[in-house]
Amino acid sequence: RPLASPAVRQRALDMGVELRFVHGSGPAGRILQADLDAHAASGGQAPAQGP
Amino acid sequence: MTKDITTKLLVIGGGPGGYVAAIRAGQLGIPTVLVEGERLGGTCLTIGCIPSKALIHAAHEFERAQHHAGGSTLGIRVQSPSLDIAQTVRWKDGIVNRLSGGVGALLRKAGVQVIKGWAHIEDGKTVRVQSAEGEAVQVRCEHLLLATGSEPVELPMLPFGGPVVSSTGALSPETLPRRLVVVGAGYIGLELGMAYRKLGVEVAVVEAAERILPGYDEELTQPVLDALEKSGVVLHLGCSVQGFDEKHGVHVRSARADEFALPADRVLVAVGRRPRTAGFGLESLQLDMAGRFVAVDAQCRTSMRGVWAIGDLTGDPMLAHRAMAQGEVVAEVIAGQARRFEPMAIPAVCFTDPEVVVVGRTPGEARAAGLDCTDAAFPFAANGRAMTLEATKGFVRVVARRDNHLILGWQAVGQGVAELAAAFTLSIEMGARLEDVAGTIHAHPTLGEAVQEAALRALGHAVHI
Amino acid sequence: MTKDITTKLLVIGGGPGGYVAAIRAGQLGIPTVLVEGERLGGTCLTIGCIPSKALIHAAHEFERAQHHAGGSTLGIRVQSPSLDIAQTVRWKDGIVNRLSGGVGALLRKAGVQVIKGWAHIEDGKTVRVQSAEGEAVQVRCEHLLLATGSEPVELPMLPFGGPVVSSTGALSPETLPRRLVVVGAGYIGLELGMAYRKLGVEVAVVEAAERILPGYDEELTQPVLDALEKSGVVLHLGCSVQGFDEKHGVHVRSARADEFALPADRVLVAVGRRPRTAGFGLESLQLDMAGRFVAVDAQCRTSMRGVWAIGDLTGDPMLAHRAMAQGEVVAEVIAGQARRFEPMAIPAVCFTDPEVVVVGRTPGEARAAGLDCTDAAFPFAANGRAMTLEATKGFVRVVARRDNHLILGWQAVGQGVAELAAAFTLSIEMGARLEDVAGTIHAHPTLGEAVQEAALRALGHAVHI
Ligand SMILES: Cc1cc2nc3c(=O)[nH]c(=O)nc-3n(C[C@H](O)[C@H](O)[C@H](O)COP(=O)(O)OP(=O)(O)OC[C@H]3O[C@@H](n4cnc5c(N)ncnc54)[C@H](O)[C@@H]3O)c2cc1C
Ligand SMILES: Cc1cc2nc3c(=O)[nH]c(=O)nc-3n(C[C@H](O)[C@H](O)[C@H](O)COP(=O)(O)OP(=O)(O)OC[C@H]3O[C@@H](n4cnc5c(N)ncnc54)[C@H](O)[C@@H]3O)c2cc1C
């Protein structure tokens, strides 16, 4: 399972982002809020959000 | 005459799973009805977690009084401690009433309609309630949430009744027995058995397995074992129960097929709990099961559309905080939020004396999962706060990956360690490494320093050992 | 005859700062000498943190016995509780001896050479020790670490001696006074004042400020104030002490210039502690100071090359765990590691009853720093575990940034909240947000659930309130 804190996991769900596809820059590969930001900014592989 | 009600969400069961789901749903503006056949708060608040911890507290206080009666090392002396168990139970009932009433108030405040009565499932969208006032109510709903919890397992050769009680009976004794036999050395049997012992009762425990608290590793249970022996609780491990008669007591057969009788004027059967799946029409839905539990996905959906399940009904660990967390998820998912029940760790606390806490993986579990891990323990015997609390038994242990030091689990045994669970669970949810805990300043003098020292020790440089 | 020793690191002071630095240095292979004039463990283990918590525990137990003497709500009754304070002090001394001896053993194990005696600084590389055995030792070192700690402030009109004691005397009473006046309502005065009250002593507290525990906010101190009043401790706030005579007691002047006398057969002066900077040649080094403290950088270097300082000598908060953390940093830096003492948060615990914990910023401090923040509290009155412990006074409060919910601080007041400090501090060090704590499953029933509920409440959806 991707390593990410509850807040990051929740925000990823809200954004419709699969954490599996997000690069974790934190210690031990932890996905940080900033990684989510970067993923979103780059267009990521994030599926489009629902209506 | 039958009253008809239509709602968006119908919750069956007002335990920690059901009432939390209903409150959260109400907060989110979802029209919600909750049906409860007994008392709001369910097993947990009325016959489980809370009353057991109340009794344990009273027993602890009485044991301290007994301790001082001999003239204690602290220099305190008291004369002739005595216990009025009826008053103890009244005090405990007062807490239960306050909490159960409080849940009612919270549900009202959240706009949830509560129906007192037993629900019978007609189909996935229809439930009939025989309300307490005698009126029948038919509720139609868009979403049906099953939160019917669990009930104690009965032994065929030791049916409940008279002196043979479940935890429910053991939590509301009218009198104290002289000799109690506890069947089952799981956490419920040991919590209550120890409490009774502290209240002055002679206690024997019969357990089919060769060890107490099966499920915890032996290093962890050793301090509990020591405490049981020191307090004079007699353990019969690897023994099965054959029956009971008032004259001879509990009939026991040992692993070597010896038979003997344990004199007892009360018997507590605490051999486990089973999900409440029968007797209210649940079978008719033909839901997918996971063993004896209702199978659910990461959003607590059952195999039938619009039917959800949470809590003890849905699997292990059968613990109140799991039920509550699932309840929140279901309410938020129904409200349209993207939520999942996928915790990294669920803490488990056993309120024996010493207490036992397990969060995440034990060293054995980590190894079994093929992980290359390291573990280290720090004993309370080397912790200043523990000394000042006369509580030097036990330790804190951490388990981490060897490569990147990611923390995989925490275990602790000792007086008061239950409150360390918050830090343990948070560290795992946050993805903390050993260095994170070792580099966090822990207040002196606290038991929590043992947490930091365990992490330091795993890194090869504990200070205080 | 003078003995000459040369070493790489010389540590002056064997308190938590000094002994931890020495142990860690020894572990890292640095030749280390530690000089201690009194007992290993310093203020903390011998006359501070540990003995005070021991006395507080004994006082708590005695108070419970007194409580049951009246026939308690738990149904427990005892007769004529009595206290043998000499035995209490012996028990406390036993713990101190064990811990002080333990520190000696740890130092030995780490290969540290301990010299018993008072160090006098000749220059930044040379220290003379008048050893306890009468021999003089001259130690030359590459690195000199100052860890001389602090001492109680004396009031000129109330000099220590006879019935006027510092915390040290209050922790080793030969007899209990009938009437104790405590001067100073900081944490040391209140911890000890409350303990004496529980032991049956009539206690009055005189404080120059208009409030107790100046430094904590009023919401936080209110439950302590309530407990003081309930227990019968008489507070004289906004009052200054003029002097003492055995006939009339302590002479006090109120803010409105009224003068009165408080009868007392013992007086505890606890008006603060000052860094130990004089009397051992420190002045000769002419180090840069930060007010009354020795100024240090983020690696605990003083203004003189090769001279380091840690602990109470170097500033607020004057707490043992700060000293220890600094000690580790210095040892690792001298060993060539890149380390800094830059914690995000240092917990502070006040072991009154109820206990008070502060970690990170209070709402007031956050606002004063110009941060747009939100805060929320959850009361123990709504926590099931607190009810079963008869400990429903107090609350947990969280402070977070409004924009991204980053947690800035935690405060708690209540029985047993000291052990929540581990979770509080870890959450801040890990950069946790409200959602992280709210999304972590907290064990039921524990006081720690109030931590999660405070976070939930700050997010606008607490469940249990
Ligand atoms: C002695 C004891 C001690 C325990 N200690 C702890 C502990 O310290 N910590 C911990 O986490 N857990 C503890 N537990 C376990 C905990 O009580 C359960 O995990 C928890 O209560 C499960 O919650 P739930 O909502 O799933 O079900 P329950 O709490 O069992 O609630 C289910 C509710 O549904 C109602 N119901 C069932 N069927 C119907 C129906 N057809 N119509 C209407 N109402 C119905 C029941 O009356 C009941 O109130 C303890 C249990 C026991 C027995
Ligand atoms: C009553 C009381 C209760 C307290 N409770 C707490 C608490 O609960 N939690 C907490 O964190 N803190 C508490 N403190 C504060 C804590 O004790 C100090 O913060 C801590 O001891 C500071 O450590 P240190 O190493 O800087 O100095 P110290 O512990 O003061 O140690 C300094 C040592 O240096 C020695 N020394 C000084 N000069 C020389 C010299 N010239 N030659 C040789 N040796 C010398 C002294 O003898 C002493 O042993 C309490 C203090 C008191 C008085």
Coordinates of N, CA and C in Angstrom, one line a residue, chain A residues 1-6 9-10 13-14 18 27-30, chain B residues 338-340 342-344 404 406 428-433 436:
Chain A
R1 N 0.8 -1.2 0.0 CA 0.0 0.0 0.0 C 0.9 1.3 0.0
P2 N 0.5 2.3 -0.8 CA 1.3 3.5 -0.8 C 1.3 4.1 0.6
L3 N 2.5 4.7 1.0 CA 2.6 5.2 2.3 C 2.2 6.7 2.3
A4 N 1.1 7.0 3.0 CA 0.6 8.4 3.1 C -0.2 8.5 4.3
S5 N -0.2 9.7 4.9 CA -0.9 9.9 6.2 C -2.4 10.0 5.9
P6 N -3.2 9.9 6.9 CA -4.7 10.0 6.7 C -5.1 11.2 6.0
R9 N -4.3 10.7 2.3 CA -5.2 9.7 1.7 C -6.6 10.3 1.5
Q10 N -7.1 11.1 2.5 CA -8.4 11.6 2.3 C -8.4 12.6 1.2
L13 N -8.4 10.9 -2.1 CA -9.8 10.5 -2.5 C -10.7 11.6 -2.9
D14 N -10.6 12.7 -2.3 CA -11.4 13.9 -2.7 C -11.0 14.4 -4.1
E18 N -5.4 8.3 -7.5 CA -5.0 7.0 -7.0 C -3.5 7.2 -6.5
P27 N 10.4 10.7 3.5 CA 11.2 9.6 4.1 C 10.5 8.3 3.9
A28 N 11.2 7.3 3.5 CA 10.7 6.0 3.3 C 9.7 6.0 2.1
G29 N 9.7 7.0 1.3 CA 8.8 7.0 0.1 C 7.4 7.5 0.5
R30 N 7.3 8.2 1.6 CA 6.0 8.7 2.1 C 5.5 9.8 1.1
Chain B
A338 N -16.1 10.9 -0.9 CA -15.2 9.8 -1.3 C -14.5 9.3 0.0
R339 N -14.9 8.2 0.6 CA -14.3 7.8 1.8 C -14.1 6.3 1.7
R340 N -13.1 5.8 2.5 CA -12.9 4.4 2.6 C -12.5 4.1 4.0
E342 N -9.9 2.2 5.5 CA -8.7 1.5 5.2 C -7.6 2.0 6.1
P343 N -7.8 1.8 7.4 CA -6.8 2.2 8.4 C -5.5 1.5 8.2
M344 N -4.4 2.1 8.5 CA -3.1 1.4 8.6 C -3.1 0.6 9.8
N404 N 14.4 0.7 5.8 CA 14.1 2.2 5.9 C 13.6 2.6 7.2
L406 N 10.9 2.2 8.7 CA 9.4 2.5 8.8 C 8.8 1.6 9.9
I428 N 2.0 5.2 13.2 CA 1.9 4.3 12.1 C 1.1 4.9 11.0
E429 N 0.0 5.6 11.3 CA -0.8 6.3 10.3 C 0.0 7.3 9.6
M430 N 0.9 8.0 10.3 CA 1.7 9.1 9.7 C 2.8 8.5 8.9
G431 N 3.1 7.2 8.9 CA 4.2 6.7 8.2 C 5.5 7.1 8.9
A432 N 5.5 7.1 10.2 CA 6.7 7.5 10.9 C 7.8 6.5 10.9
R433 N 9.1 6.9 10.9 CA 10.2 6.0 11.0 C 10.8 6.1 12.4
D436 N 11.9 9.3 13.5 CA 10.9 10.3 13.9 C 10.5 10.3 15.4

